[in-house]
Amino acid sequence: MLKMTNVTKKFGELTAVNNLSFEVEQGQVFGIAGPNGAGKSTLYNLITGLYPFEGSVTFNNGEIRGLPPHQIAKLGISRTFQIPQTFPSLSVEKSIGVGSHFGSRDGFEHDYVEKILRFVNLIDKRDSSTGQLNLLDKKMLMIGAALATKPRVLMLDEPMAGSNAKEIMKLMNLVQRINREMGITIIIIEHFMKVLTELTEKLLIIETGTEVCCGNPVDVTSDPRVIECYLGGNND
Amino acid sequence: MEHKRIAKLLAVIWSIVAVLPLFFGSTNFIMHILIMCLIWSVVASCWDLIMGFAGIFSFGQVAFFVIGAYASAIITAKFGIPPIFAVFLAGVIAAGIGILVGLPCLKLKGAYIALVTFAVHMILEPVLKGGIGRAIGTGGSRGILTIQPMNIFGYTFTSSEPVPYFYLMLFVAVICSGIILAVIKSHWGTAFLALKDAEEFASCLGVSAFKYKLMVFALTSFLTGVIGGFYAHYVGMLSTRMLGIDLFVTLMVILVIGGVGKFPGAIIGAFITIAINEMLSPLGSFRPITLGAMVVILVLLLPDGIVGMFEKIFLKKKKVRSLN
Ligand SMILES: Nc1ncnc2c1ncn2[C@@H]1O[C@H](COP(=O)(O)OP(=O)(O)OP(=O)(O)O)[C@@H](O)[C@H]1O
Ligand SMILES: [Mg+2]
């Protein structure tokens, strides 16, 4: 469904993503992990059209490299950001409305926004300014706005970071519901190996922009190269 | 501010302004100042829309105003087009240049946009005065000395009888503020705010930064160009003196007093600033310094301008009431 071929991104001297190739299948929960600075977030920025790069990314067999971010969003690729981005000038409801109005192929649908507000548990805060939300609600809002675009793929960038055990349970449950109930393919970047082994069907480990290994999460986490890359690098 | 509140505030402001000729109608000097207030209120509102609301630091507003003024004057003189149509063509020309200026700004952020747009302001004077300017009919450094007065359905507006022109300008200002309110209320306004707050996230949600940023450039320079045209046909002559620092600073003071991003604060700001400016005129060469000092003090005391101040008072009252 979403296929990278020889994707490379250089920032001057630094190669942030180095000749990566992999494919995410329809309906999958696909995990990406690797030490800090491995190039995970950069990879998202490439897929969503924020940075130019070398190589090819196809979505349902159509090349999307070179398309502007808003067109990629309209094709059905949606994402959240590692550092929560919100719209302090807009209310919670309006923020989710942005996704529905601008990103959905069906255009703005009031009922759908309503449904999403309930789904991400923000219905009581619909009129709040997004600046006033706590970290978890900000993340929920980002997920809600992304879902409002009616995506085919949702890419989450470290959604569990900074959350306590209870919140992690909640978020994991939410991710599973998005995947199973809504039928949305999920790509998730995460540091918590436990989360990844429980959630994902396929796991890609990268280090300094290069693939270390890719496959079934149980096999991947017991792979000596992965253990070495995690113990040798930052272990968080 | 809520859209309903803006609409109400606009209604109050324009009703008060509409009755002013009852008191000052016989004093041409004051009517002239009021007409200027109306004109600057439109320019300042447009500036506020692009800078305060959309968060694009465009410093080209005076340039678009001057472009509109010159364009309308030249179009009427060269092609014999009636002024009332010429002002719209002038708006279209200003919008075209606005889009051209907006294009490089799409790749830039914050202060760099200020630099690029202000560069347009800076190069406009030599262009108007130089060979290119003279070739298209700007009159070089002498300027344009005779501009056809505004004429609608055979009625000619003259500056010796300012009350009719005042109402014409009021009509134009009401329309412009209505357009700005409609834009703020519509999905355009939402797109501007989303792009201002978090451009990456907004574009990943399907908002086209390209389209909406160019739109705000086009719209604000169009309205500014049109009002520039009305200005030209009112004062009857033009020179590049408008591109001096005076007018630019005055507009800034208007925005600061009204409150940046606090539409329709800019309209209130225009009336207060122009009035104060006139009252300070006995100070002669000390006027700009006094005005400058006022800006500094105001920014420190009223960071959100008059409207921001009222909002705070209003909110406090509400809180006190809900506490009781
Ligand atoms: N816009 C940019 N300009 C220059 N260098 C960048 C840019 N974005 C990322 N980098 C660099 O690319 C490398 C990969 O960064 P990236 O944010 O993708 O890592 P990551 O895997 O997401 O790390 P983390 O786990 O800390 O989020 C880092 O060395 C980073 O400094
Ligand atoms: Mg990252």
Coordinates of C-alpha atoms and ligand atoms in Angstrom, one line a residue:
Chain A
M1 CA 0.0 0.0 0.0
L2 CA 2.7 2.5 1.1
K3 CA 6.0 1.5 -0.5
M4 CA 9.5 3.2 -0.1
T5 CA 12.2 2.4 -2.6
N6 CA 15.8 3.6 -1.9
V7 CA 14.7 6.6 0.0
T8 CA 17.6 8.8 1.0
K9 CA 17.6 12.2 2.7
K10 CA 20.7 14.3 3.4
F11 CA 20.9 17.5 5.5
G12 CA 24.1 18.8 4.2
E13 CA 26.8 16.4 5.3
L14 CA 24.4 14.4 7.5
T15 CA 22.6 11.5 5.9
A16 CA 19.4 11.3 8.1
V17 CA 17.7 8.6 6.0
N18 CA 20.0 6.2 4.1
N19 CA 18.7 4.1 1.2
L20 CA 15.6 2.8 3.0
S21 CA 13.2 0.4 1.3
F22 CA 10.2 -1.2 2.8
E23 CA 6.5 -1.7 2.3
V24 CA 3.5 -1.2 4.6
E25 CA 0.5 -3.5 3.8
Q26 CA -3.1 -2.4 3.9
G27 CA -4.7 -2.9 7.3
Q28 CA -1.3 -3.5 9.1
V29 CA 0.0 -1.9 12.3
F30 CA 3.6 -1.2 11.3
G31 CA 6.1 -0.2 13.9
I32 CA 9.3 1.8 13.5
A33 CA 11.9 2.0 16.2
G34 CA 15.5 3.0 16.6
P35 CA 17.8 5.2 18.8
N36 CA 17.5 9.0 19.0
G37 CA 18.4 10.7 15.8
A38 CA 18.0 7.5 13.8
G39 CA 15.9 9.4 11.2
K40 CA 12.4 8.2 12.2
S41 CA 10.7 11.5 12.3
T42 CA 12.6 12.6 9.2
L43 CA 11.1 9.6 7.4
Y44 CA 7.6 10.8 8.3
N45 CA 8.5 14.3 7.0
L46 CA 9.5 12.8 3.7
I47 CA 6.4 10.7 3.3
T48 CA 4.1 13.6 4.1
G49 CA 5.9 15.9 1.6
L50 CA 7.5 18.3 4.1
Y51 CA 11.0 17.8 2.7
P52 CA 12.3 16.9 -0.7
F53 CA 14.4 13.7 -1.0
E54 CA 15.9 11.1 -3.3
G55 CA 14.2 7.8 -4.1
S56 CA 10.5 6.9 -4.5
V57 CA 7.4 6.6 -2.3
T58 CA 4.3 5.1 -3.8
F59 CA 0.9 5.0 -2.3
N60 CA -1.5 2.5 -3.8
N61 CA 1.0 2.3 -6.7
G62 CA 1.0 6.1 -7.4
E63 CA 4.2 8.1 -6.9
I64 CA 3.7 10.7 -4.2
R65 CA 7.2 12.1 -4.1
G66 CA 7.1 15.7 -5.0
L67 CA 3.5 16.3 -4.1
P68 CA 2.8 19.1 -1.6
P69 CA 1.7 18.0 1.9
H70 CA -1.9 19.1 1.5
Q71 CA -2.3 16.9 -1.6
I72 CA -0.7 13.9 0.2
A73 CA -3.2 14.5 3.0
K74 CA -6.1 14.4 0.6
L75 CA -4.8 11.1 -0.8
G76 CA -5.4 9.6 2.6
I77 CA -2.1 9.8 4.4
S78 CA -2.4 11.5 7.8
R79 CA 0.0 12.0 10.7
T80 CA 0.7 13.3 14.1
F81 CA 3.9 15.1 15.3
Q82 CA 6.3 14.0 18.0
I83 CA 6.2 17.5 19.6
P84 CA 2.4 18.2 19.7
Q85 CA 1.3 20.8 17.2
T86 CA -2.0 22.4 17.9
F87 CA -3.9 25.5 16.8
P88 CA -4.1 27.8 19.9
S89 CA -6.2 30.3 17.9
L90 CA -8.9 27.7 17.3
S91 CA -11.2 25.7 19.6
V92 CA -10.9 22.0 19.9
E93 CA -14.0 21.5 17.7
K94 CA -12.7 23.9 15.0
S95 CA -9.3 22.2 15.1
I96 CA -10.8 18.8 14.3
G97 CA -13.0 20.6 11.8
V98 CA -9.8 21.7 9.9
G99 CA -9.1 18.1 9.1
S100 CA -12.6 17.4 8.0
H101 CA -13.0 20.6 5.9
F102 CA -9.6 20.6 4.2
G103 CA -8.4 17.0 4.3
S104 CA -11.4 14.8 3.8
R105 CA -12.4 13.7 0.3
D106 CA -16.0 14.1 1.4
G107 CA -15.5 17.7 2.6
F108 CA -16.7 19.1 6.0
E109 CA -19.2 16.8 7.8
H110 CA -20.5 18.1 11.1
D111 CA -21.7 14.6 12.2
Y112 CA -18.3 13.1 11.5
V113 CA -16.5 15.8 13.5
E114 CA -18.9 15.1 16.3
K115 CA -18.1 11.4 16.1
I116 CA -14.4 12.0 16.2
L117 CA -14.8 14.4 19.2
R118 CA -16.4 11.5 21.1
F119 CA -13.9 9.0 19.9
V120 CA -10.9 10.9 21.2
N121 CA -12.7 11.8 24.4
L122 CA -12.8 15.6 23.8
I123 CA -16.5 16.2 23.5
D124 CA -16.6 18.0 26.9
K125 CA -13.8 20.2 25.9
R126 CA -15.0 21.0 22.4
D127 CA -15.2 24.8 23.0
S128 CA -11.9 25.0 24.9
S129 CA -8.9 26.7 23.3
T130 CA -6.4 24.1 22.2
G131 CA -3.7 26.0 24.1
Q132 CA -5.3 25.2 27.4
L133 CA -5.2 21.4 26.9
N134 CA -2.9 19.1 28.8
L135 CA -0.3 16.9 27.0
L136 CA -2.5 13.9 26.6
D137 CA -5.5 15.9 25.3
K138 CA -3.2 17.7 22.9
K139 CA -2.1 14.3 21.5
M140 CA -5.7 13.2 21.4
L141 CA -6.6 16.3 19.5
M142 CA -3.8 15.7 16.9
I143 CA -5.1 12.2 16.4
G144 CA -8.6 13.5 16.2
A145 CA -7.8 16.1 13.6
A146 CA -5.8 13.5 11.6
L147 CA -8.7 11.1 11.8
A148 CA -11.1 13.8 10.6
T149 CA -9.3 13.7 7.2
K150 CA -10.7 10.2 6.8
P151 CA -7.2 8.8 6.2
R152 CA -6.3 5.4 4.8
V153 CA -3.0 5.4 6.7
L154 CA -2.4 7.1 10.0
M155 CA 1.2 7.8 11.0
L156 CA 1.9 8.3 14.7
D157 CA 5.2 9.8 15.9
E158 CA 5.9 8.6 19.5
P159 CA 2.3 8.9 20.7
M160 CA 3.2 7.4 24.1
A161 CA 6.2 9.6 24.9
G162 CA 5.8 11.4 28.2
S163 CA 2.7 9.3 29.2
N164 CA 2.2 7.3 32.4
A165 CA 1.3 3.6 32.4
K166 CA -2.5 4.3 32.5
E167 CA -2.3 6.8 29.6
I168 CA -0.2 4.3 27.6
M169 CA -2.9 1.7 28.1
K170 CA -5.5 4.2 26.9
L171 CA -3.5 5.2 23.9
M172 CA -2.8 1.6 22.9
N173 CA -6.4 0.8 23.1
L174 CA -7.2 3.8 21.0
V175 CA -4.7 2.8 18.3
Q176 CA -6.1 -0.7 18.2
R177 CA -9.6 0.7 17.8
I178 CA -8.5 3.0 15.0
N179 CA -7.0 0.0 13.2
R180 CA -9.7 -2.5 13.8
E181 CA -12.9 -0.5 13.9
M182 CA -12.1 2.1 11.4
G183 CA -9.9 -0.1 9.2
I184 CA -7.1 2.4 9.1
T185 CA -3.6 1.2 8.4
I186 CA -1.2 2.4 11.2
I187 CA 2.4 3.3 11.2
I188 CA 3.8 4.0 14.7
I189 CA 7.1 5.2 15.9
E190 CA 7.7 4.2 19.4
H191 CA 10.6 3.7 21.9
F192 CA 8.7 1.4 24.2
M193 CA 9.5 -2.1 22.9
K194 CA 6.6 -3.6 24.9
V195 CA 4.1 -1.4 23.2
L196 CA 5.6 -2.3 19.8
T197 CA 5.6 -6.0 20.3
E198 CA 2.0 -5.9 21.6
L199 CA 0.6 -3.6 18.9
T200 CA 2.5 -4.2 15.7
E201 CA 2.5 -6.9 13.1
K202 CA 5.7 -5.8 11.5
L203 CA 8.6 -3.9 13.0
L204 CA 11.4 -1.9 11.3
I205 CA 14.5 -1.0 13.3
I206 CA 16.7 1.8 11.9
E207 CA 19.9 3.3 13.1
T208 CA 21.6 6.4 11.7
G209 CA 19.1 6.3 8.8
T210 CA 19.9 2.7 7.8
E211 CA 17.7 -0.4 8.2
V212 CA 19.0 -2.7 10.9
C213 CA 16.3 -5.3 10.5
C214 CA 12.7 -5.6 9.6
G215 CA 10.1 -8.3 10.3
N216 CA 7.9 -10.0 12.9
P217 CA 8.3 -8.0 16.2
V218 CA 9.2 -11.1 18.3
D219 CA 12.0 -12.1 15.9
V220 CA 13.2 -8.5 15.5
T221 CA 13.4 -7.8 19.2
S222 CA 15.5 -10.9 19.8
D223 CA 17.8 -10.2 16.9
P224 CA 21.4 -9.7 18.2
R225 CA 21.9 -6.7 15.9
V226 CA 18.9 -5.0 17.4
I227 CA 20.0 -5.8 20.9
E228 CA 23.4 -4.4 20.1
C229 CA 22.1 -1.3 18.5
Y230 CA 19.9 -0.6 21.5
L231 CA 22.5 -1.4 24.1
G232 CA 25.3 0.3 22.2
G233 CA 23.3 3.4 21.6
N234 CA 21.0 5.4 23.7
N235 CA 19.0 3.0 25.8
D236 CA 15.8 4.7 26.6
Chain B
M1 CA -13.1 37.7 19.3
E2 CA -16.3 36.0 18.4
H3 CA -17.7 36.9 15.0
K4 CA -20.9 38.1 16.4
R5 CA -19.1 40.5 18.7
I6 CA -17.0 41.8 15.8
A7 CA -20.2 42.4 13.8
K8 CA -21.8 44.2 16.7
L9 CA -18.8 46.4 17.3
L10 CA -18.6 47.2 13.6
A11 CA -22.3 48.3 13.6
V12 CA -21.6 50.5 16.6
I13 CA -18.5 52.1 15.1
W14 CA -20.0 52.8 11.7
S15 CA -23.2 54.2 13.2
I16 CA -21.2 56.6 15.3
V17 CA -19.1 57.6 12.3
A18 CA -22.1 58.0 10.1
V19 CA -23.6 60.8 12.3
L20 CA -20.3 62.7 12.6
P21 CA -21.1 65.1 9.7
L22 CA -24.2 66.3 11.7
F23 CA -21.6 67.9 14.0
F24 CA -18.7 68.7 11.7
G25 CA -20.3 68.8 8.3
S26 CA -19.8 72.5 7.9
T27 CA -16.1 72.4 8.8
N28 CA -14.3 71.2 5.7
F29 CA -11.0 70.8 7.6
I30 CA -12.5 68.3 10.0
M31 CA -14.4 66.5 7.3
H32 CA -11.2 66.1 5.4
I33 CA -9.6 64.5 8.5
L34 CA -12.5 62.2 8.8
I35 CA -12.2 61.1 5.2
M36 CA -8.6 60.4 5.9
C37 CA -9.6 58.4 9.0
L38 CA -11.9 56.2 6.8
I39 CA -9.2 55.7 4.2
W40 CA -6.5 54.7 6.7
S41 CA -9.0 52.5 8.6
V42 CA -9.2 50.3 5.5
V43 CA -5.5 50.2 4.9
A44 CA -4.8 49.4 8.6
S45 CA -7.6 46.7 8.6
C46 CA -6.0 45.0 5.6
W47 CA -2.6 45.2 7.3
D48 CA -4.1 43.7 10.4
L49 CA -5.7 40.9 8.3
I50 CA -2.5 39.8 6.8
M51 CA -0.2 40.5 9.7
G52 CA -2.3 40.2 12.9
F53 CA -4.7 37.5 11.7
A54 CA -2.8 35.5 9.1
G55 CA 0.6 36.0 10.9
I56 CA 2.4 37.0 7.7
F57 CA 4.8 39.9 8.5
S58 CA 4.0 41.9 5.4
F59 CA 5.4 45.4 5.5
G60 CA 4.3 46.2 1.9
Q61 CA 0.9 47.7 2.7
V62 CA 1.8 51.4 2.1
A63 CA 3.4 50.3 -1.2
F64 CA 0.2 48.6 -2.4
F65 CA -1.7 51.7 -1.4
V66 CA 0.6 53.9 -3.4
I67 CA 0.5 51.5 -6.3
G68 CA -3.3 51.6 -6.3
A69 CA -3.3 55.4 -6.1
Y70 CA -0.9 55.8 -9.0
A71 CA -2.5 53.0 -11.1
S72 CA -6.0 54.6 -10.8
A73 CA -4.7 58.1 -11.6
I74 CA -2.8 56.8 -14.7
I75 CA -5.6 54.6 -15.9
T76 CA -8.1 57.4 -15.9
A77 CA -5.7 59.8 -17.5
K78 CA -4.3 57.5 -20.2
F79 CA -7.3 55.4 -21.2
G80 CA -10.2 57.7 -20.3
I81 CA -11.7 55.1 -18.0
P82 CA -14.1 56.6 -15.5
P83 CA -12.6 56.8 -12.0
I84 CA -15.2 54.5 -10.4
F85 CA -14.0 51.6 -12.7
A86 CA -10.4 52.7 -12.6
V87 CA -10.2 52.2 -8.8
F88 CA -11.2 48.5 -9.3
L89 CA -8.6 48.0 -12.0
A90 CA -6.1 49.7 -9.7
G91 CA -7.1 47.1 -7.0
V92 CA -6.6 44.3 -9.6
I93 CA -3.1 45.7 -10.4
A94 CA -2.2 45.9 -6.8
A95 CA -3.5 42.4 -6.2
G96 CA -1.4 41.1 -9.1
I97 CA 1.7 42.7 -7.7
G98 CA 0.7 41.5 -4.2
I99 CA 0.7 37.9 -5.6
L100 CA 4.1 38.4 -7.2
V101 CA 5.4 39.6 -3.8
G102 CA 3.7 36.8 -2.0
L103 CA 5.3 34.0 -4.1
P104 CA 8.8 34.4 -2.8
C105 CA 7.4 34.9 0.7
L106 CA 5.9 31.4 0.7
K107 CA 9.4 30.0 1.2
L108 CA 10.2 32.5 3.9
K109 CA 9.4 32.9 7.5
G110 CA 8.8 35.8 9.9
A111 CA 11.3 38.6 9.7
Y112 CA 12.5 37.6 6.2
I113 CA 9.0 38.2 4.9
A114 CA 9.2 41.7 6.5
L115 CA 12.4 42.3 4.7
V116 CA 11.2 41.2 1.3
T117 CA 7.9 43.1 1.5
F118 CA 9.6 46.2 2.8
A119 CA 12.0 46.0 -0.1
V120 CA 9.0 46.5 -2.4
H121 CA 8.3 49.6 -0.5
M122 CA 11.9 50.8 -0.8
I123 CA 12.2 50.2 -4.5
L124 CA 8.9 51.7 -5.3
E125 CA 10.1 55.3 -4.9
P126 CA 13.0 55.1 -7.3
V127 CA 10.8 53.1 -9.8
L128 CA 8.1 55.7 -9.7
K129 CA 10.5 58.6 -10.0
G130 CA 12.8 57.0 -12.6
G131 CA 12.6 56.3 -16.3
I132 CA 10.1 53.4 -16.0
G133 CA 7.8 55.5 -13.9
R134 CA 7.9 58.5 -16.3
A135 CA 7.2 56.2 -19.2
I136 CA 4.0 54.9 -17.7
G137 CA 3.0 58.4 -16.6
T138 CA 3.9 58.8 -12.9
G139 CA 5.3 62.3 -13.6
G140 CA 8.7 61.4 -12.2
S141 CA 9.8 63.3 -9.1
R142 CA 7.2 66.0 -9.8
G143 CA 4.4 63.5 -9.3
I144 CA 0.9 63.7 -10.8
L145 CA -0.6 67.1 -10.3
T146 CA -4.0 66.8 -11.8
I147 CA -6.2 63.7 -11.2
Q148 CA -9.7 63.5 -12.3
P149 CA -12.2 63.7 -9.4
M150 CA -14.4 60.8 -8.6
N151 CA -17.6 60.8 -10.7
I152 CA -20.5 58.4 -10.3
F153 CA -23.6 58.6 -12.5
G154 CA -22.7 62.1 -13.6
Y155 CA -22.3 63.3 -10.1
T156 CA -18.8 64.7 -9.4
F157 CA -17.3 64.5 -6.0
T158 CA -15.1 67.5 -5.2
S159 CA -12.8 68.0 -2.2
S160 CA -14.3 71.5 -1.7
E161 CA -17.5 69.8 -0.7
P162 CA -16.3 66.9 1.4
V163 CA -19.6 65.6 2.9
P164 CA -20.7 63.5 -0.1
Y165 CA -17.1 62.0 -0.5
F166 CA -17.2 61.3 3.2
Y167 CA -20.3 59.1 2.7
L168 CA -18.8 57.5 -0.3
M169 CA -15.7 56.6 1.7
L170 CA -17.9 55.4 4.6
F171 CA -19.7 53.2 2.1
V172 CA -16.5 51.8 0.8
A173 CA -15.1 51.3 4.3
V174 CA -18.2 49.5 5.4
I175 CA -18.0 47.2 2.4
C176 CA -14.3 46.5 3.1
S177 CA -14.9 45.8 6.8
G178 CA -17.8 43.5 5.8
I179 CA -15.5 41.6 3.4
I180 CA -12.8 41.3 6.0
L181 CA -15.4 40.0 8.6
A182 CA -16.8 37.5 6.0
V183 CA -13.3 36.2 5.3
I184 CA -12.4 35.9 9.0
K185 CA -15.7 34.0 9.5
S186 CA -15.3 31.7 6.6
H187 CA -13.1 28.6 6.1
W188 CA -10.5 31.0 4.7
G189 CA -10.1 32.6 8.2
T190 CA -9.8 29.1 9.7
A191 CA -7.1 28.2 7.2
F192 CA -5.2 31.5 7.9
L193 CA -5.3 30.8 11.7
A194 CA -4.3 27.2 11.3
L195 CA -1.4 28.0 9.1
K196 CA -0.3 30.8 11.4
D197 CA -0.4 28.5 14.5
A198 CA 1.2 25.4 13.1
E199 CA 1.9 25.4 9.4
E200 CA 3.3 21.9 9.1
F201 CA 0.4 20.3 10.9
A202 CA -2.2 22.4 9.0
S203 CA -0.7 21.4 5.7
C204 CA -0.6 17.7 6.7
L205 CA -4.3 18.1 7.4
G206 CA -4.9 19.3 3.9
V207 CA -4.7 23.1 4.1
S208 CA -2.8 24.4 1.1
A209 CA -0.3 26.9 2.4
F210 CA 0.3 28.0 -1.1
K211 CA -3.3 28.8 -1.9
Y212 CA -4.3 30.5 1.3
K213 CA -1.2 32.6 1.8
L214 CA -1.4 33.9 -1.8
M215 CA -5.1 34.5 -1.2
V216 CA -4.4 36.7 1.8
F217 CA -1.8 38.6 -0.2
A218 CA -4.2 39.1 -3.1
L219 CA -7.1 40.1 -1.0
T220 CA -5.3 42.6 1.2
S221 CA -3.4 44.2 -1.6
F222 CA -6.6 44.4 -3.7
L223 CA -8.6 46.2 -1.1
T224 CA -5.6 48.5 -0.3
G225 CA -5.1 49.2 -4.0
V226 CA -8.8 50.1 -4.4
I227 CA -8.8 52.5 -1.4
G228 CA -5.5 54.0 -2.8
G229 CA -7.4 54.7 -5.9
F230 CA -10.2 56.5 -4.0
Y231 CA -7.5 58.5 -2.2
A232 CA -6.0 59.6 -5.5
H233 CA -9.2 60.8 -6.9
Y234 CA -10.0 62.6 -3.7
V235 CA -6.8 64.5 -3.1
G236 CA -6.3 65.1 -6.8
M237 CA -2.5 64.9 -6.8
L238 CA 0.1 62.3 -6.0
S239 CA 3.8 62.2 -5.2
T240 CA 6.2 59.7 -3.8
R241 CA 6.2 61.6 -0.5
M242 CA 3.6 59.1 0.8
L243 CA 6.4 56.5 0.8
G244 CA 8.3 58.4 3.4
I245 CA 8.5 57.1 7.0
D246 CA 5.7 59.3 8.2
L247 CA 2.7 57.5 6.8
F248 CA 4.3 54.1 7.6
V249 CA 4.8 55.0 11.3
T250 CA 1.2 56.4 11.5
L251 CA -0.2 53.1 10.2
M252 CA 1.9 51.2 12.7
V253 CA 0.6 53.5 15.5
I254 CA -3.0 52.8 14.3
L255 CA -2.4 49.1 14.5
V256 CA -0.8 49.3 17.9
I257 CA -3.5 51.5 19.3
G258 CA -6.3 49.3 17.8
G259 CA -4.6 46.1 18.7
V260 CA -2.7 43.8 16.4
G261 CA -5.0 40.9 15.3
K262 CA -7.9 42.5 17.1
F263 CA -10.1 43.5 14.1
P264 CA -12.0 45.8 14.1
G265 CA -9.6 47.5 16.5
A266 CA -7.7 48.9 13.5
I267 CA -10.7 51.1 12.6
I268 CA -10.9 52.6 16.1
G269 CA -7.1 53.0 16.0
A270 CA -7.3 54.9 12.8
F271 CA -9.8 57.5 14.1
I272 CA -7.9 57.9 17.4
T273 CA -4.4 58.1 15.8
I274 CA -5.3 60.5 13.0
A275 CA -7.1 62.8 15.5
I276 CA -4.2 62.8 17.9
N277 CA -1.8 63.3 15.0
E278 CA -3.8 66.5 14.0
M279 CA -3.9 67.7 17.6
L280 CA -0.1 67.3 17.8
S281 CA 0.5 69.4 14.7
P282 CA 1.3 72.6 16.7
L283 CA 4.4 70.6 17.9
G284 CA 5.9 70.9 14.4
S285 CA 9.0 68.9 14.0
F286 CA 8.5 67.4 17.4
R287 CA 5.4 65.6 16.3
P288 CA 7.1 62.4 14.9
I289 CA 9.1 62.1 18.1
T290 CA 6.1 62.5 20.3
L291 CA 4.2 60.0 18.1
G292 CA 7.2 57.6 18.4
A293 CA 7.3 57.9 22.1
M294 CA 3.6 57.2 22.3
V295 CA 4.1 53.9 20.4
V296 CA 6.7 52.7 22.8
I297 CA 4.5 53.6 25.8
L298 CA 1.4 52.1 24.3
V299 CA 3.1 48.9 23.4
L300 CA 4.2 48.6 27.0
L301 CA 0.9 49.6 28.5
L302 CA -1.6 48.2 26.1
P303 CA 0.0 45.2 24.4
D304 CA -3.3 44.3 22.8
G305 CA -4.5 47.8 22.0
I306 CA -7.7 49.4 22.9
V307 CA -9.8 46.4 21.9
G308 CA -7.6 44.1 24.0
M309 CA -8.1 46.5 26.9
F310 CA -11.9 46.4 26.6
E311 CA -11.8 42.7 26.3
K312 CA -9.9 42.4 29.5
I313 CA -12.3 44.8 31.4
F314 CA -15.2 42.9 29.9
L315 CA -13.8 39.5 31.0
K316 CA -13.1 40.8 34.5
K317 CA -16.6 42.1 34.9
K318 CA -17.9 38.7 33.7
K319 CA -15.7 36.9 36.2
V320 CA -16.9 39.2 39.0
R321 CA -20.5 38.6 38.0
S322 CA -20.0 34.9 37.9
L323 CA -18.3 34.9 41.3
N324 CA -21.2 36.8 42.8
Ligands
LIG1 N1 15.3 20.0 9.3 C1 16.5 19.4 9.7 N2 17.7 20.0 9.3 C2 18.9 19.5 9.6 N3 19.0 18.3 10.3 C3 17.9 17.6 10.6 C4 16.6 18.2 10.4 N4 15.7 17.3 10.9 C5 16.4 16.3 11.4 N5 17.7 16.5 11.3 C6 18.7 15.6 11.7 O1 18.5 14.3 11.2 C7 18.7 13.3 12.1 C8 17.5 12.4 12.3 O2 16.5 13.2 13.1 P1 15.1 12.6 13.4 O3 14.4 13.7 14.1 O4 14.5 12.1 12.2 O5 15.4 11.5 14.4 P2 14.4 10.5 15.2 O6 14.8 9.2 14.8 O7 13.1 11.0 15.0 O8 14.9 10.8 16.7 P3 14.1 10.9 18.1 O9 13.9 9.5 18.6 O10 15.0 11.7 19.0 O11 12.8 11.5 17.8 C9 19.2 14.0 13.4 O12 20.6 13.9 13.4 C10 18.7 15.4 13.3 O13 19.6 16.3 13.9
MG2 MG 11.6 11.7 16.2

